[in-house]
GROMACS .gro file of C-alpha atoms in nm:
model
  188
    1UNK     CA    1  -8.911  -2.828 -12.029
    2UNK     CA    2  -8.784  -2.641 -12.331
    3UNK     CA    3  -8.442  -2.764 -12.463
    4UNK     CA    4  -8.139  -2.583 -12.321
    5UNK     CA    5  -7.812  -2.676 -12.550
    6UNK     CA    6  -7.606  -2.548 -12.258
    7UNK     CA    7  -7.715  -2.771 -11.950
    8UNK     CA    8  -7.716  -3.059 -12.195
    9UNK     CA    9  -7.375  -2.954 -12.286
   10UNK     CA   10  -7.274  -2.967 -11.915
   11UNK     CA   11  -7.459  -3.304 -11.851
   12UNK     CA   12  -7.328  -3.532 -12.118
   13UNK     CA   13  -6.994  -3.705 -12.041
   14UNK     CA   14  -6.979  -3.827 -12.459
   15UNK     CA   15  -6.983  -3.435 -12.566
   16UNK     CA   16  -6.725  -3.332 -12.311
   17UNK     CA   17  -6.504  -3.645 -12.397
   18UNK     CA   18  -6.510  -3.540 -12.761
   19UNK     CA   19  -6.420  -3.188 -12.682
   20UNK     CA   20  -6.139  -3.345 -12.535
   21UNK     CA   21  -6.047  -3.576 -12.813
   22UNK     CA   22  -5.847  -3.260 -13.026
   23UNK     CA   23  -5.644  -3.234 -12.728
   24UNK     CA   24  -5.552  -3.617 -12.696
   25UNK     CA   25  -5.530  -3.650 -13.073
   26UNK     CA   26  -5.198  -3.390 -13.049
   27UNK     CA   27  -5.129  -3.583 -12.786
   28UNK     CA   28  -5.164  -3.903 -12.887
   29UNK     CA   29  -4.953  -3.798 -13.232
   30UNK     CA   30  -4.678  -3.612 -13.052
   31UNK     CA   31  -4.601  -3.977 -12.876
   32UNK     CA   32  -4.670  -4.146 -13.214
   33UNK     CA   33  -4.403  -3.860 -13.451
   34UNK     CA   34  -4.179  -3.862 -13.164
   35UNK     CA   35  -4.134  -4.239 -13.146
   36UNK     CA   36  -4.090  -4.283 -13.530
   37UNK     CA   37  -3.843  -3.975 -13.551
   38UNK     CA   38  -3.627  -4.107 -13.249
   39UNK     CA   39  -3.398  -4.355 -13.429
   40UNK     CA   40  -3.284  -4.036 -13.589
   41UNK     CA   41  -3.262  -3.797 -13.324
   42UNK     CA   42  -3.192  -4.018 -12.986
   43UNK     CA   43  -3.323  -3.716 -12.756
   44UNK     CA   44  -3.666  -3.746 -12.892
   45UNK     CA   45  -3.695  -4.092 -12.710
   46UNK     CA   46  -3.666  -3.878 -12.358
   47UNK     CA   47  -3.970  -3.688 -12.520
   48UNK     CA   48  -4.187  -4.031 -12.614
   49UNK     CA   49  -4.102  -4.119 -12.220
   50UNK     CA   50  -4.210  -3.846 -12.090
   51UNK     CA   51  -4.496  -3.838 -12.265
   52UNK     CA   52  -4.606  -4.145 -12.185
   53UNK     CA   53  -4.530  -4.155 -11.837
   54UNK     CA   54  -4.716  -3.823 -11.802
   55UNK     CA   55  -4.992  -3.956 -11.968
   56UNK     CA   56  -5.234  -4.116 -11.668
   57UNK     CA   57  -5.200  -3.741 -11.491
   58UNK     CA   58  -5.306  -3.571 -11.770
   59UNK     CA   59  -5.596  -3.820 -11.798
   60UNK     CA   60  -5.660  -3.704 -11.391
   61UNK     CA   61  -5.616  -3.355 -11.480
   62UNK     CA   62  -5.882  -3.377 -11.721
   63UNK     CA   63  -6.112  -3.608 -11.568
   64UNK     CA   64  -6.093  -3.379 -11.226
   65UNK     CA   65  -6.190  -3.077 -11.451
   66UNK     CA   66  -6.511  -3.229 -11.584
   67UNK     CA   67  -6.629  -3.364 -11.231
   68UNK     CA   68  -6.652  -3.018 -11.175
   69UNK     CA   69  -6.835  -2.964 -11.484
   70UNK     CA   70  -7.080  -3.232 -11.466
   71UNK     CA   71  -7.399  -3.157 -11.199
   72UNK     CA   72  -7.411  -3.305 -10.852
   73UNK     CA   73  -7.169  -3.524 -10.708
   74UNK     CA   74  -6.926  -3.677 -10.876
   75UNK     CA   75  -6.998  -4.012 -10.996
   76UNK     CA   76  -6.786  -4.287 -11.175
   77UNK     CA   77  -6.948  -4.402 -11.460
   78UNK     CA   78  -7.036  -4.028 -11.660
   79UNK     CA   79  -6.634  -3.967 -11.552
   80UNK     CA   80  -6.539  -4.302 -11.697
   81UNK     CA   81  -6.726  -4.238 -12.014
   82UNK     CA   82  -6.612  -3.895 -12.070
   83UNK     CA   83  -6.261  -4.043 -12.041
   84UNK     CA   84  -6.311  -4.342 -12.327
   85UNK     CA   85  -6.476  -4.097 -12.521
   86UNK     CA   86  -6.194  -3.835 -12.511
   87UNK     CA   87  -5.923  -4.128 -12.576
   88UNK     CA   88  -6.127  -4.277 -12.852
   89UNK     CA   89  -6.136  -3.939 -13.031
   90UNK     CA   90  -5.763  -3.848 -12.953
   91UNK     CA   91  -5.675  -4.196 -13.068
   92UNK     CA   92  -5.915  -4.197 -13.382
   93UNK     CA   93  -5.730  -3.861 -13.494
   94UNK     CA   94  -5.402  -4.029 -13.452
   95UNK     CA   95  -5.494  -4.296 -13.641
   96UNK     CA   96  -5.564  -4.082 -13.928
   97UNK     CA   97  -5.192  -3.964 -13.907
   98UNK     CA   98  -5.075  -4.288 -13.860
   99UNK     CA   99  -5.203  -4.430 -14.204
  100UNK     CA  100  -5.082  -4.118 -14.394
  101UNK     CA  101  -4.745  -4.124 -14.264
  102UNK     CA  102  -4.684  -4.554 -14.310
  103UNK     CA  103  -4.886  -4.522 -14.636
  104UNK     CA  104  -4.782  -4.238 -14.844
  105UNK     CA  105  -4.488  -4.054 -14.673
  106UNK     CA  106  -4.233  -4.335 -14.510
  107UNK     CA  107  -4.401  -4.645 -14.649
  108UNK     CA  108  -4.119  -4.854 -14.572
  109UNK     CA  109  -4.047  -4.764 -14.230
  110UNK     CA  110  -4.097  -5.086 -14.095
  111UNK     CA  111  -3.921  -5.303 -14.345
  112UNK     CA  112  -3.579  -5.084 -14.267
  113UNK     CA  113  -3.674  -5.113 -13.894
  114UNK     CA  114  -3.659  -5.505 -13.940
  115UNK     CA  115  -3.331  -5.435 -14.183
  116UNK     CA  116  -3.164  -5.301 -13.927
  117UNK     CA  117  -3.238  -5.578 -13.665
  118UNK     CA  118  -3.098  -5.808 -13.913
  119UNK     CA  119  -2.794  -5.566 -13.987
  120UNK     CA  120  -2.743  -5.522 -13.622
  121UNK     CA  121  -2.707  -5.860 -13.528
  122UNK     CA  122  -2.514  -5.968 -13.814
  123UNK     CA  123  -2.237  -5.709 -13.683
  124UNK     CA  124  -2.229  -5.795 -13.338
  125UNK     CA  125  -2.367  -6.104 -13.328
  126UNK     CA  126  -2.522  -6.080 -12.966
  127UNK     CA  127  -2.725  -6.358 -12.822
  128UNK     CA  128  -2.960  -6.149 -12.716
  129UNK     CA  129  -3.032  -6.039 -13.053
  130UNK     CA  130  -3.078  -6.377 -13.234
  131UNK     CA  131  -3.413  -6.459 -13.223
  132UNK     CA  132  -3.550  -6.075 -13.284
  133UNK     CA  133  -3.289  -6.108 -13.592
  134UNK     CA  134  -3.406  -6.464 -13.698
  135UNK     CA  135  -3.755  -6.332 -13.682
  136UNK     CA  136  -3.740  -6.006 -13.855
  137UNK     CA  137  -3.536  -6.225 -14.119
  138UNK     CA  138  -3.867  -6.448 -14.177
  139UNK     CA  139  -4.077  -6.125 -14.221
  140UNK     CA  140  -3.849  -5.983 -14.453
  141UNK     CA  141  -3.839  -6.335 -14.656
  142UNK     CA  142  -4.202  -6.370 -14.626
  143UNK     CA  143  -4.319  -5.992 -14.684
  144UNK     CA  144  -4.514  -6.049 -14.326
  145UNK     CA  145  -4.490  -5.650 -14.283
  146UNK     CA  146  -4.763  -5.546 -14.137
  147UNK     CA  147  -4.995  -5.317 -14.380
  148UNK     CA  148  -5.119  -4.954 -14.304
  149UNK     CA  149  -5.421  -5.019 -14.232
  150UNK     CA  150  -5.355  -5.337 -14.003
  151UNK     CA  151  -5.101  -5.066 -13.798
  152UNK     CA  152  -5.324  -4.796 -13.765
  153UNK     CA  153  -5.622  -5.032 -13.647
  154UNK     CA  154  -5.455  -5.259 -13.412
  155UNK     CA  155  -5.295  -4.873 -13.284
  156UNK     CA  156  -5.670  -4.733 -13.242
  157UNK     CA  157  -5.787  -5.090 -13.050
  158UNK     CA  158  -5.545  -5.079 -12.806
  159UNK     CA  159  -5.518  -4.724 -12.734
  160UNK     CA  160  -5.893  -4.767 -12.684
  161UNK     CA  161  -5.895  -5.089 -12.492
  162UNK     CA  162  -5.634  -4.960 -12.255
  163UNK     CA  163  -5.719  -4.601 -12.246
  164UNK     CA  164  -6.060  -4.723 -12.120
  165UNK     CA  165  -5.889  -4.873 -11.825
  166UNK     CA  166  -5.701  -4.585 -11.759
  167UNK     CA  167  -5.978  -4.406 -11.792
  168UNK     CA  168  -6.166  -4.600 -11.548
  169UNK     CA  169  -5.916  -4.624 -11.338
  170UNK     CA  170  -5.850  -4.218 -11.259
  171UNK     CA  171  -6.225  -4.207 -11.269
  172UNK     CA  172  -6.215  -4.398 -10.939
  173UNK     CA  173  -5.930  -4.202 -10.854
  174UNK     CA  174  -6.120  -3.864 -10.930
  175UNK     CA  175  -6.383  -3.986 -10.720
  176UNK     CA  176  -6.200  -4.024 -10.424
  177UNK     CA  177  -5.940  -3.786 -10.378
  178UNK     CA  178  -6.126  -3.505 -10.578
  179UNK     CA  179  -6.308  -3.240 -10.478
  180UNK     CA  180  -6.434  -3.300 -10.113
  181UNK     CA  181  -6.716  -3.047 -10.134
  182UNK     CA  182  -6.893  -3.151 -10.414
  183UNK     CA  183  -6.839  -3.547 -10.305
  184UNK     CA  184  -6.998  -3.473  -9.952
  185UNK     CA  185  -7.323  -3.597  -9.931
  186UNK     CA  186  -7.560  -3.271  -9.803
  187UNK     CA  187  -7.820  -3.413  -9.518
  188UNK     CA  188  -8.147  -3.427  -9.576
   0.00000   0.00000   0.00000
């Protein structure tokens, strides 16, 4: 059987994923610049919710669509692949944002996030603040600020870990509330 690049383009579940991954990496980094950019503008942190609590339906959405692309009935496993592979790519293109912006263009982002714990506290002195005060204090002392490369790795291993959940998760999903038709086993 000669090779035909576009059935094995509609069969493989780690090609569609990463055709999917530039999607999730904007995705992905429109959570991550939102969330670093909403101590300055508070209505960005409506943006970082909403994007995160739309997140598992726009894992469905795109799940659904390649059930429809991959041949025969739908079945969990190529769907649950496709989805860790277009997470891991998403999350791998993040990542590559993440250690540019911590390393060369806000570098001390963290430090002034801890700063301002300590600052906080020390003006209101709330008991619920103590301990996050008394422990941002220590990593200030102890220059325990997490490095670059630490942030954007432990970022890409749980987006991963999770997102392969989710993934498997709305697989299941996709599998039984999908498309009826294509589900329904034909008699023999």
């Amino acid at each position: 059987m000669p090779y035909d690049d576009n059935s094995t383009k509609q069969q493989s579940p780690f090609r569609l994923g990463a055709e999917n991954g530039p999607f999730f990496g904007i995705y992905f980094s429109a959570i991550f610049l939102s969330g670093v950019y909403s101590a300055a503008e508070p209505s960005l942190t409506l943006l970082t919710l909403s994007l995160l609590i739309c997140f598992p339906l726009v894992v469905y959405r795109k799940l659904r669509r390649a059930a429809g692309a991959l041949p025969g009935p739908t079945q969990i496993t190529p769907l649950w692949i496709h989805g860790i592979t277009m997470i891991a790519c998403g999350a791998l293109i993040t990542s590559l944002l993440i250690m540019i912006y911590f390393r060369w263009i806000n570098p001390g982002y963290f430090a002034d996030q801890l700063r301002f714990i300590v600052a906080t506290y020390e003006e209101t002195h709330q008991p619920a603040l103590e301990n996050s005060a008394r422990t941002a204090s220590m990593m200030l002392e102890n220059h325990a600020i997490p490095t670059p490369s630490v942030l954007t790795l432990g970022f890409w291993l749980f987006t991963v870990a999770s997102g392969s959940i989710l993934a498997g998760l709305m697989a299941v999903l996709v599998r039984l509330i999908g498309d009826p038709d294509k589900n329904r086993q034909k008699p023999t």
